[in-house]
Amino acid sequence: MELTTFRFSNNTQADFSQTLKQRVNDYFKSNNLNRHGGSKIIWKTIVMIMLLLVPYLLMVGGYAPNLWVFFLLWTLMGIGTAGLGLNVMHDAIHGAYSKNSKINRVMGLVLNFIGGHSEIWRLQHNVLHHSFTNIDGGDEDLLVTPLLRFSPNQRLMRIHRFQHVYAWFLYGLMTLSKLAFNDIVRAFRYRKMRLIKTERDFNRIMAGIIIWRLFYLAYTLLLPLLMLDMAPWLIITGFLLMHFVTGLMLSLVFQSAHVMPECDFPVPDHKGQVDSNFAVHQLSTTTNFATQSRWLSWAIGGLNYQIEHHLFPTISHIHYGKLSKIVAATANEFGIAYHTQKTFLGAILSHGKMLFRLGRTPVQALEAAS
């Protein structure tokens, strides 16, 4: 099973892509700006590390006077874990954290430290999701679990009628499933797809997954079990709570950007040709949300500007707010839709409506409705 290669019609609407790229280049040149994070991203990194580290040290140090504070500390650790992923790791693996590739590699290892694996994520996210956004058979983010139907081009099962009810619980299990088995399953799949090209690379990645997992479980679970004079089930509950908070946060940010009523789910022809320019494809399959909320944008690594991120993934998220004005104006000039939801809550509700619709409507009816 090798990776299916989809091709985009880059001669179609090429003027839009060229104009947009030129305007973005001019913006950085005229304002003498660095495309990477600079000092702003360093300060954000410190804040996000502290958001995870401080409650962890308080928790393992036994400074929780009661169970409410104990579980609050685990909750804050979940928020800090998501914050590190969204603000630090995400930029780093895209090469946007620093102009120094070695620094990007090191900061990408933040994901290994919080229970994931940077190389598997790069293949899943950078290579497959960004290259083939919302294309069934290419975009790995559409393949979370058979229990969830994220595309009108996927098989409809009877259980999907209830996915708008149970999806939120499954979202909370996302990082736990990656920790337990998903990264290992993906490593085997990516070897078959030839994304992991040699047995030596595969063995190295598998060894890395196992070693980093053992390290992660040692400091997050084993150390509290050894140090705290508490019932083990309470500590395990706190650990599960942390992951549920992280998984839910990450899922809501990413799924509310693509599995939406206004987003397209293109079907390539039998030769793998997509009838769209790559840049236009990113606009048609992605939506922004809550772009007026500077606080939310800061907290989630600018990923409420998913359109700008998909168009310019190697540019740090600290620039997305400014770039969005350029992208929106250029899209309007060329008559291309620029999707945005006014609030994050509105985006989540729209995502829920899309889950409801996908759970009931077969492929043909969805195509006719669109």
mmCIF file of C-alpha atoms in Angstrom:
data_model
loop_
_atom_site.group_PDB
_atom_site.id
_atom_site.type_symbol
_atom_site.label_atom_id
_atom_site.label_comp_id
_atom_site.label_asym_id
_atom_site.label_seq_id
_atom_site.Cartn_x
_atom_site.Cartn_y
_atom_site.Cartn_z
ATOM 1 C CA MET A 1 0.000 0.000 0.000
ATOM 2 C CA GLU A 2 1.938 3.023 -1.235
ATOM 3 C CA LEU A 3 0.875 6.623 -0.793
ATOM 4 C CA THR A 4 -1.609 7.739 -3.407
ATOM 5 C CA THR A 5 -0.247 10.858 -5.078
ATOM 6 C CA PHE A 6 -2.826 13.547 -5.714
ATOM 7 C CA ARG A 7 -2.008 16.382 -8.081
ATOM 8 C CA PHE A 8 -3.407 19.894 -8.163
ATOM 9 C CA SER A 9 -4.149 21.998 -11.232
ATOM 10 C CA ASN A 10 -1.661 24.713 -10.411
ATOM 11 C CA ASN A 11 -2.168 26.400 -13.773
ATOM 12 C CA THR A 12 -5.754 27.096 -12.668
ATOM 13 C CA GLN A 13 -6.039 30.432 -10.841
ATOM 14 C CA ALA A 14 -2.258 30.688 -10.803
ATOM 15 C CA ASP A 15 -2.550 34.496 -10.777
ATOM 16 C CA PHE A 16 -4.144 34.322 -7.333
ATOM 17 C CA SER A 17 -1.322 32.218 -5.897
ATOM 18 C CA GLN A 18 1.375 34.398 -7.429
ATOM 19 C CA THR A 19 -0.279 37.639 -6.338
ATOM 20 C CA LEU A 20 -0.821 36.395 -2.791
ATOM 21 C CA LYS A 21 2.734 35.146 -2.450
ATOM 22 C CA GLN A 22 4.129 38.410 -3.754
ATOM 23 C CA ARG A 23 2.015 40.492 -1.373
ATOM 24 C CA VAL A 24 3.070 38.424 1.617
ATOM 25 C CA ASN A 25 6.729 38.685 0.589
ATOM 26 C CA ASP A 26 6.335 42.436 0.203
ATOM 27 C CA TYR A 27 4.775 42.667 3.666
ATOM 28 C CA PHE A 28 7.786 41.064 5.341
ATOM 29 C CA LYS A 29 10.274 42.982 3.230
ATOM 30 C CA SER A 30 8.681 46.417 3.654
ATOM 31 C CA ASN A 31 8.298 45.946 7.416
ATOM 32 C CA ASN A 32 11.746 44.351 7.810
ATOM 33 C CA LEU A 33 10.235 41.405 9.680
ATOM 34 C CA ASN A 34 11.564 37.945 10.445
ATOM 35 C CA ARG A 35 9.203 35.192 9.307
ATOM 36 C CA HIS A 36 10.024 33.142 12.382
ATOM 37 C CA GLY A 37 8.993 33.547 16.014
ATOM 38 C CA GLY A 38 11.782 35.693 17.402
ATOM 39 C CA SER A 39 11.653 36.834 21.037
ATOM 40 C CA LYS A 40 7.851 36.589 21.166
ATOM 41 C CA ILE A 41 7.901 32.851 20.651
ATOM 42 C CA ILE A 42 10.637 32.436 23.259
ATOM 43 C CA TRP A 43 8.528 34.163 25.897
ATOM 44 C CA LYS A 44 5.516 32.077 24.900
ATOM 45 C CA THR A 45 7.622 28.940 25.229
ATOM 46 C CA ILE A 46 8.614 29.885 28.782
ATOM 47 C CA VAL A 47 4.988 30.589 29.737
ATOM 48 C CA MET A 48 3.730 27.296 28.294
ATOM 49 C CA ILE A 49 6.505 25.287 29.953
ATOM 50 C CA MET A 50 5.674 26.886 33.299
ATOM 51 C CA LEU A 51 1.975 26.181 32.794
ATOM 52 C CA LEU A 52 2.855 22.498 32.671
ATOM 53 C CA LEU A 53 5.840 22.416 35.029
ATOM 54 C CA VAL A 54 4.530 24.438 37.987
ATOM 55 C CA PRO A 55 1.335 22.419 38.586
ATOM 56 C CA TYR A 56 3.343 19.208 38.030
ATOM 57 C CA LEU A 57 5.894 20.153 40.704
ATOM 58 C CA LEU A 58 3.121 21.188 43.096
ATOM 59 C CA MET A 59 1.325 17.921 42.461
ATOM 60 C CA VAL A 60 4.304 15.564 42.904
ATOM 61 C CA GLY A 61 5.492 17.656 45.850
ATOM 62 C CA GLY A 62 2.243 16.949 47.658
ATOM 63 C CA TYR A 63 1.149 20.586 47.817
ATOM 64 C CA ALA A 64 -2.500 19.870 47.020
ATOM 65 C CA PRO A 65 -4.460 20.391 50.268
ATOM 66 C CA ASN A 66 -7.538 18.581 48.975
ATOM 67 C CA LEU A 67 -8.826 16.598 46.013
ATOM 68 C CA TRP A 68 -10.289 19.673 44.319
ATOM 69 C CA VAL A 69 -6.849 21.301 44.138
ATOM 70 C CA PHE A 70 -5.252 17.968 43.220
ATOM 71 C CA PHE A 71 -7.491 17.529 40.172
ATOM 72 C CA LEU A 72 -7.201 21.229 39.324
ATOM 73 C CA LEU A 73 -3.432 20.775 39.059
ATOM 74 C CA TRP A 74 -3.904 17.853 36.664
ATOM 75 C CA THR A 75 -6.323 19.965 34.637
ATOM 76 C CA LEU A 76 -3.777 22.787 34.416
ATOM 77 C CA MET A 77 -1.189 20.248 33.279
ATOM 78 C CA GLY A 78 -3.569 19.227 30.500
ATOM 79 C CA ILE A 79 -3.943 22.845 29.425
ATOM 80 C CA GLY A 80 -0.172 23.328 29.595
ATOM 81 C CA THR A 81 0.398 20.207 27.503
ATOM 82 C CA ALA A 82 -1.997 21.464 24.825
ATOM 83 C CA GLY A 83 -0.390 24.896 25.011
ATOM 84 C CA LEU A 84 3.072 23.477 24.396
ATOM 85 C CA GLY A 85 1.798 21.464 21.466
ATOM 86 C CA LEU A 86 -0.094 24.314 19.829
ATOM 87 C CA ASN A 87 2.383 27.111 20.449
ATOM 88 C CA VAL A 88 5.821 25.505 20.452
ATOM 89 C CA MET A 89 5.910 22.035 18.903
ATOM 90 C CA HIS A 90 3.576 22.925 16.050
ATOM 91 C CA ASP A 91 5.686 25.853 14.842
ATOM 92 C CA ALA A 92 8.916 23.925 15.356
ATOM 93 C CA ILE A 93 7.974 20.868 13.299
ATOM 94 C CA HIS A 94 6.826 23.159 10.481
ATOM 95 C CA GLY A 95 10.215 24.891 10.616
ATOM 96 C CA ALA A 96 8.557 28.152 11.709
ATOM 97 C CA TYR A 97 9.848 28.419 15.282
ATOM 98 C CA SER A 98 13.364 29.505 14.325
ATOM 99 C CA LYS A 99 15.424 30.093 11.203
ATOM 100 C CA ASN A 100 17.899 27.604 12.716
ATOM 101 C CA SER A 101 16.859 24.095 11.656
ATOM 102 C CA LYS A 102 18.647 22.519 14.642
ATOM 103 C CA ILE A 103 16.598 24.622 17.044
ATOM 104 C CA ASN A 104 13.435 23.583 15.224
ATOM 105 C CA ARG A 105 14.391 19.923 15.597
ATOM 106 C CA VAL A 106 15.118 20.323 19.295
ATOM 107 C CA MET A 107 11.891 22.209 20.000
ATOM 108 C CA GLY A 108 9.985 19.652 17.955
ATOM 109 C CA LEU A 109 11.091 17.084 20.545
ATOM 110 C CA VAL A 110 8.738 18.837 22.964
ATOM 111 C CA LEU A 111 6.113 16.505 21.501
ATOM 112 C CA ASN A 112 8.143 13.458 22.571
ATOM 113 C CA PHE A 113 8.413 14.919 26.065
ATOM 114 C CA ILE A 114 4.613 15.270 26.377
ATOM 115 C CA GLY A 115 3.720 11.826 25.117
ATOM 116 C CA GLY A 116 3.820 11.976 21.315
ATOM 117 C CA HIS A 117 6.454 11.425 18.658
ATOM 118 C CA SER A 118 7.717 14.232 16.452
ATOM 119 C CA GLU A 119 8.568 12.140 13.368
ATOM 120 C CA ILE A 120 5.192 10.403 13.276
ATOM 121 C CA TRP A 121 3.445 13.748 13.735
ATOM 122 C CA ARG A 122 5.459 15.311 10.903
ATOM 123 C CA LEU A 123 4.351 12.567 8.518
ATOM 124 C CA GLN A 124 0.749 12.615 9.709
ATOM 125 C CA HIS A 125 0.353 16.383 9.847
ATOM 126 C CA ASN A 126 2.901 18.093 7.601
ATOM 127 C CA VAL A 127 3.038 15.530 4.820
ATOM 128 C CA LEU A 128 -0.472 14.062 4.677
ATOM 129 C CA HIS A 129 -2.860 16.568 6.265
ATOM 130 C CA HIS A 130 -1.315 19.706 4.777
ATOM 131 C CA SER A 131 -0.711 18.189 1.356
ATOM 132 C CA PHE A 132 -4.139 16.591 0.918
ATOM 133 C CA THR A 133 -6.456 18.569 3.189
ATOM 134 C CA ASN A 134 -9.976 17.068 3.363
ATOM 135 C CA ILE A 135 -9.215 14.531 0.617
ATOM 136 C CA ASP A 136 -10.373 11.096 1.716
ATOM 137 C CA GLY A 137 -7.531 8.626 1.259
ATOM 138 C CA GLY A 138 -4.885 11.301 1.680
ATOM 139 C CA ASP A 139 -5.653 13.446 4.733
ATOM 140 C CA GLU A 140 -4.785 11.483 7.880
ATOM 141 C CA ASP A 141 -6.869 13.830 10.054
ATOM 142 C CA LEU A 142 -9.974 12.305 8.479
ATOM 143 C CA LEU A 143 -8.935 8.865 9.774
ATOM 144 C CA VAL A 144 -9.236 9.292 13.531
ATOM 145 C CA THR A 145 -11.436 6.223 14.135
ATOM 146 C CA PRO A 146 -14.069 4.330 12.120
ATOM 147 C CA LEU A 147 -16.564 5.518 14.747
ATOM 148 C CA LEU A 148 -16.283 9.055 13.349
ATOM 149 C CA ARG A 149 -17.247 10.041 9.817
ATOM 150 C CA PHE A 150 -15.419 13.263 8.986
ATOM 151 C CA SER A 151 -15.957 13.300 5.215
ATOM 152 C CA PRO A 152 -19.033 12.872 3.018
ATOM 153 C CA ASN A 153 -16.861 10.612 0.877
ATOM 154 C CA GLN A 154 -16.363 8.077 3.667
ATOM 155 C CA ARG A 155 -18.575 5.039 4.251
ATOM 156 C CA LEU A 156 -21.681 5.768 6.303
ATOM 157 C CA MET A 157 -22.382 3.379 9.193
ATOM 158 C CA ARG A 158 -25.464 3.185 11.396
ATOM 159 C CA ILE A 159 -23.526 4.220 14.497
ATOM 160 C CA HIS A 160 -22.622 7.521 12.839
ATOM 161 C CA ARG A 161 -26.189 8.689 13.486
ATOM 162 C CA PHE A 162 -25.062 9.351 17.046
ATOM 163 C CA GLN A 163 -21.588 10.728 16.387
ATOM 164 C CA HIS A 164 -22.674 14.285 17.190
ATOM 165 C CA VAL A 165 -23.346 12.988 20.713
ATOM 166 C CA TYR A 166 -20.330 10.763 21.419
ATOM 167 C CA ALA A 167 -17.670 12.563 19.325
ATOM 168 C CA TRP A 168 -16.789 14.950 22.167
ATOM 169 C CA PHE A 169 -15.938 12.061 24.470
ATOM 170 C CA LEU A 170 -13.783 10.424 21.784
ATOM 171 C CA TYR A 171 -11.986 13.739 21.256
ATOM 172 C CA GLY A 172 -10.948 13.611 24.905
ATOM 173 C CA LEU A 173 -9.352 10.222 24.296
ATOM 174 C CA MET A 174 -7.233 11.429 21.371
ATOM 175 C CA THR A 175 -3.890 11.841 23.135
ATOM 176 C CA LEU A 176 -4.439 8.713 25.220
ATOM 177 C CA SER A 177 -4.963 6.669 22.065
ATOM 178 C CA LYS A 178 -1.800 8.155 20.546
ATOM 179 C CA LEU A 179 0.086 7.314 23.715
ATOM 180 C CA ALA A 180 -1.232 3.755 23.825
ATOM 181 C CA PHE A 181 -1.185 2.596 20.224
ATOM 182 C CA ASN A 182 -1.932 5.126 17.460
ATOM 183 C CA ASP A 183 1.649 6.225 16.858
ATOM 184 C CA ILE A 184 2.773 2.594 16.636
ATOM 185 C CA VAL A 185 -0.068 1.735 14.236
ATOM 186 C CA ARG A 186 0.805 4.754 12.093
ATOM 187 C CA ALA A 187 4.486 3.787 12.036
ATOM 188 C CA PHE A 188 3.573 0.429 10.491
ATOM 189 C CA ARG A 189 1.172 2.092 8.054
ATOM 190 C CA TYR A 190 3.696 4.726 6.990
ATOM 191 C CA ARG A 191 6.254 2.002 6.336
ATOM 192 C CA LYS A 192 3.779 0.335 3.976
ATOM 193 C CA MET A 193 3.086 3.684 2.340
ATOM 194 C CA ARG A 194 6.840 4.172 1.846
ATOM 195 C CA LEU A 195 6.808 7.363 3.882
ATOM 196 C CA ILE A 196 9.253 5.572 6.178
ATOM 197 C CA LYS A 197 11.610 4.398 3.484
ATOM 198 C CA THR A 198 14.041 1.983 5.125
ATOM 199 C CA GLU A 199 13.895 -0.718 7.780
ATOM 200 C CA ARG A 200 16.645 1.113 9.630
ATOM 201 C CA ASP A 201 14.491 4.251 9.854
ATOM 202 C CA PHE A 202 11.481 2.184 10.898
ATOM 203 C CA ASN A 203 13.420 0.417 13.659
ATOM 204 C CA ARG A 204 14.855 3.732 14.856
ATOM 205 C CA ILE A 205 11.403 5.330 15.001
ATOM 206 C CA MET A 206 9.873 2.344 16.797
ATOM 207 C CA ALA A 207 12.682 2.326 19.351
ATOM 208 C CA GLY A 208 12.206 6.071 19.837
ATOM 209 C CA ILE A 209 8.472 5.688 20.391
ATOM 210 C CA ILE A 210 9.016 3.014 23.060
ATOM 211 C CA ILE A 211 11.868 4.809 24.872
ATOM 212 C CA TRP A 212 10.116 8.175 24.942
ATOM 213 C CA ARG A 213 6.853 6.534 26.083
ATOM 214 C CA LEU A 214 8.615 4.860 28.998
ATOM 215 C CA PHE A 215 10.252 8.157 29.967
ATOM 216 C CA TYR A 216 6.925 9.986 29.744
ATOM 217 C CA LEU A 217 5.046 7.416 31.823
ATOM 218 C CA ALA A 218 7.873 7.385 34.382
ATOM 219 C CA TYR A 219 7.617 11.074 35.210
ATOM 220 C CA THR A 220 3.876 11.625 34.723
ATOM 221 C CA LEU A 221 2.511 8.452 36.302
ATOM 222 C CA LEU A 222 5.117 6.302 38.052
ATOM 223 C CA LEU A 223 6.771 9.141 40.001
ATOM 224 C CA PRO A 224 3.471 10.438 41.453
ATOM 225 C CA LEU A 225 2.510 6.860 42.364
ATOM 226 C CA LEU A 226 5.799 6.449 44.242
ATOM 227 C CA MET A 227 5.895 9.866 45.918
ATOM 228 C CA LEU A 228 2.313 10.576 46.895
ATOM 229 C CA ASP A 229 0.569 8.967 49.846
ATOM 230 C CA MET A 230 -2.674 8.634 47.939
ATOM 231 C CA ALA A 231 -4.803 5.847 46.557
ATOM 232 C CA PRO A 232 -3.357 4.824 43.163
ATOM 233 C CA TRP A 233 -6.753 5.132 41.502
ATOM 234 C CA LEU A 234 -6.871 8.844 42.366
ATOM 235 C CA ILE A 235 -3.502 9.436 40.684
ATOM 236 C CA ILE A 236 -4.528 7.412 37.648
ATOM 237 C CA THR A 237 -7.775 9.406 37.488
ATOM 238 C CA GLY A 238 -5.767 12.637 37.523
ATOM 239 C CA PHE A 239 -3.553 11.329 34.719
ATOM 240 C CA LEU A 240 -6.604 10.418 32.633
ATOM 241 C CA LEU A 241 -8.172 13.817 33.370
ATOM 242 C CA MET A 242 -5.043 15.592 32.131
ATOM 243 C CA HIS A 243 -5.139 13.687 28.864
ATOM 244 C CA PHE A 244 -8.859 14.204 28.416
ATOM 245 C CA VAL A 245 -8.422 17.979 28.738
ATOM 246 C CA THR A 246 -5.508 17.965 26.274
ATOM 247 C CA GLY A 247 -7.261 15.751 23.747
ATOM 248 C CA LEU A 248 -10.492 17.728 23.842
ATOM 249 C CA MET A 249 -8.694 21.060 23.425
ATOM 250 C CA LEU A 250 -6.586 19.877 20.495
ATOM 251 C CA SER A 251 -9.496 18.185 18.735
ATOM 252 C CA LEU A 252 -11.770 21.213 18.988
ATOM 253 C CA VAL A 253 -9.093 23.503 17.563
ATOM 254 C CA PHE A 254 -8.245 21.311 14.579
ATOM 255 C CA GLN A 255 -11.633 19.787 13.721
ATOM 256 C CA SER A 256 -13.403 23.159 13.902
ATOM 257 C CA ALA A 257 -11.148 24.311 11.087
ATOM 258 C CA HIS A 258 -11.901 21.606 8.514
ATOM 259 C CA VAL A 259 -14.931 19.446 9.327
ATOM 260 C CA MET A 260 -17.348 22.305 8.818
ATOM 261 C CA PRO A 261 -20.459 22.896 6.682
ATOM 262 C CA GLU A 262 -18.715 25.544 4.576
ATOM 263 C CA CYS A 263 -15.648 23.418 3.838
ATOM 264 C CA ASP A 264 -15.213 21.373 0.658
ATOM 265 C CA PHE A 265 -14.256 17.700 0.524
ATOM 266 C CA PRO A 266 -12.826 17.352 -3.007
ATOM 267 C CA VAL A 267 -12.867 14.068 -4.908
ATOM 268 C CA PRO A 268 -9.878 13.600 -7.267
ATOM 269 C CA ASP A 269 -10.482 11.951 -10.616
ATOM 270 C CA HIS A 270 -9.318 8.423 -11.419
ATOM 271 C CA LYS A 271 -5.828 9.755 -12.161
ATOM 272 C CA GLY A 272 -5.581 11.517 -8.800
ATOM 273 C CA GLN A 273 -6.078 14.971 -10.317
ATOM 274 C CA VAL A 274 -7.748 17.590 -8.113
ATOM 275 C CA ASP A 275 -9.640 20.223 -10.073
ATOM 276 C CA SER A 276 -8.208 23.140 -8.101
ATOM 277 C CA ASN A 277 -5.114 25.212 -7.536
ATOM 278 C CA PHE A 278 -3.310 24.142 -4.342
ATOM 279 C CA ALA A 279 -3.722 27.522 -2.642
ATOM 280 C CA VAL A 280 -7.400 27.730 -3.608
ATOM 281 C CA HIS A 281 -7.827 24.173 -2.340
ATOM 282 C CA GLN A 282 -6.547 25.248 1.081
ATOM 283 C CA LEU A 283 -9.031 28.115 1.169
ATOM 284 C CA SER A 284 -11.945 25.916 0.173
ATOM 285 C CA THR A 285 -11.198 23.211 2.747
ATOM 286 C CA THR A 286 -10.366 25.412 5.720
ATOM 287 C CA THR A 287 -12.098 27.969 7.909
ATOM 288 C CA ASN A 288 -10.888 30.489 10.461
ATOM 289 C CA PHE A 289 -12.672 31.299 13.705
ATOM 290 C CA ALA A 290 -12.679 33.965 16.415
ATOM 291 C CA THR A 291 -10.158 36.118 14.590
ATOM 292 C CA GLN A 292 -11.110 39.128 16.712
ATOM 293 C CA SER A 293 -10.051 37.383 19.917
ATOM 294 C CA ARG A 294 -6.413 38.250 20.479
ATOM 295 C CA TRP A 295 -6.389 36.266 23.723
ATOM 296 C CA LEU A 296 -7.608 33.070 22.077
ATOM 297 C CA SER A 297 -5.186 33.515 19.196
ATOM 298 C CA TRP A 298 -2.310 33.883 21.659
ATOM 299 C CA ALA A 299 -3.404 30.861 23.700
ATOM 300 C CA ILE A 300 -3.834 28.386 20.818
ATOM 301 C CA GLY A 301 -0.809 29.322 18.744
ATOM 302 C CA GLY A 302 -2.659 31.375 16.138
ATOM 303 C CA LEU A 303 -4.522 28.306 14.921
ATOM 304 C CA ASN A 304 -7.787 30.194 14.783
ATOM 305 C CA TYR A 305 -6.116 31.469 11.582
ATOM 306 C CA GLN A 306 -6.001 28.025 9.991
ATOM 307 C CA ILE A 307 -6.292 29.431 6.457
ATOM 308 C CA GLU A 308 -3.107 31.431 6.848
ATOM 309 C CA HIS A 309 -1.389 28.488 8.502
ATOM 310 C CA HIS A 310 -2.246 26.169 5.609
ATOM 311 C CA LEU A 311 -1.132 28.706 3.029
ATOM 312 C CA PHE A 312 2.102 29.637 4.827
ATOM 313 C CA PRO A 313 2.982 26.837 7.277
ATOM 314 C CA THR A 314 6.667 27.812 7.504
ATOM 315 C CA ILE A 315 5.776 31.289 8.787
ATOM 316 C CA SER A 316 5.414 31.618 12.561
ATOM 317 C CA HIS A 317 1.892 31.906 13.920
ATOM 318 C CA ILE A 318 2.697 35.265 15.517
ATOM 319 C CA HIS A 319 2.246 36.819 12.047
ATOM 320 C CA TYR A 320 -1.077 35.217 11.099
ATOM 321 C CA GLY A 321 -3.271 38.073 12.280
ATOM 322 C CA LYS A 322 -1.590 40.544 9.932
ATOM 323 C CA LEU A 323 -1.374 38.050 7.085
ATOM 324 C CA SER A 324 -5.094 37.317 7.333
ATOM 325 C CA LYS A 325 -5.919 40.824 6.122
ATOM 326 C CA ILE A 326 -3.741 40.300 3.041
ATOM 327 C CA VAL A 327 -5.210 36.865 2.334
ATOM 328 C CA ALA A 328 -8.829 37.966 2.816
ATOM 329 C CA ALA A 329 -8.416 41.032 0.587
ATOM 330 C CA THR A 330 -6.665 39.054 -2.157
ATOM 331 C CA ALA A 331 -9.252 36.270 -2.049
ATOM 332 C CA ASN A 332 -12.054 38.817 -2.317
ATOM 333 C CA GLU A 333 -10.313 40.479 -5.263
ATOM 334 C CA PHE A 334 -10.168 37.160 -7.126
ATOM 335 C CA GLY A 335 -13.685 36.088 -6.143
ATOM 336 C CA ILE A 336 -12.514 33.235 -3.909
ATOM 337 C CA ALA A 337 -14.430 32.372 -0.738
ATOM 338 C CA TYR A 338 -12.682 33.111 2.545
ATOM 339 C CA HIS A 339 -14.411 31.163 5.317
ATOM 340 C CA THR A 340 -14.516 32.419 8.876
ATOM 341 C CA GLN A 341 -16.632 31.842 11.976
ATOM 342 C CA LYS A 342 -17.155 34.830 14.264
ATOM 343 C CA THR A 343 -16.540 32.990 17.553
ATOM 344 C CA PHE A 344 -14.894 29.786 18.713
ATOM 345 C CA LEU A 345 -18.170 28.658 20.280
ATOM 346 C CA GLY A 346 -19.934 29.292 16.984
ATOM 347 C CA ALA A 347 -17.303 27.212 15.200
ATOM 348 C CA ILE A 348 -17.750 24.334 17.663
ATOM 349 C CA LEU A 349 -21.537 24.433 17.227
ATOM 350 C CA SER A 350 -21.166 24.446 13.441
ATOM 351 C CA HIS A 351 -18.792 21.505 13.709
ATOM 352 C CA GLY A 352 -21.402 19.680 15.780
ATOM 353 C CA LYS A 353 -24.034 20.366 13.110
ATOM 354 C CA MET A 354 -21.659 19.000 10.477
ATOM 355 C CA LEU A 355 -21.160 15.825 12.513
ATOM 356 C CA PHE A 356 -24.950 15.462 12.718
ATOM 357 C CA ARG A 357 -25.285 15.940 8.966
ATOM 358 C CA LEU A 358 -22.471 13.538 8.128
ATOM 359 C CA GLY A 359 -24.007 10.944 10.417
ATOM 360 C CA ARG A 360 -27.262 10.845 8.487
ATOM 361 C CA THR A 361 -26.676 11.781 4.877
ATOM 362 C CA PRO A 362 -25.177 9.410 2.291
ATOM 363 C CA VAL A 363 -22.588 10.532 -0.220
ATOM 364 C CA GLN A 364 -24.944 11.187 -3.122
ATOM 365 C CA ALA A 365 -27.334 13.343 -1.089
ATOM 366 C CA LEU A 366 -24.506 15.384 0.376
ATOM 367 C CA GLU A 367 -23.127 16.047 -3.089
ATOM 368 C CA ALA A 368 -26.568 17.076 -4.330
ATOM 369 C CA ALA A 369 -27.098 19.355 -1.321
ATOM 370 C CA SER A 370 -23.811 21.123 -1.966
#
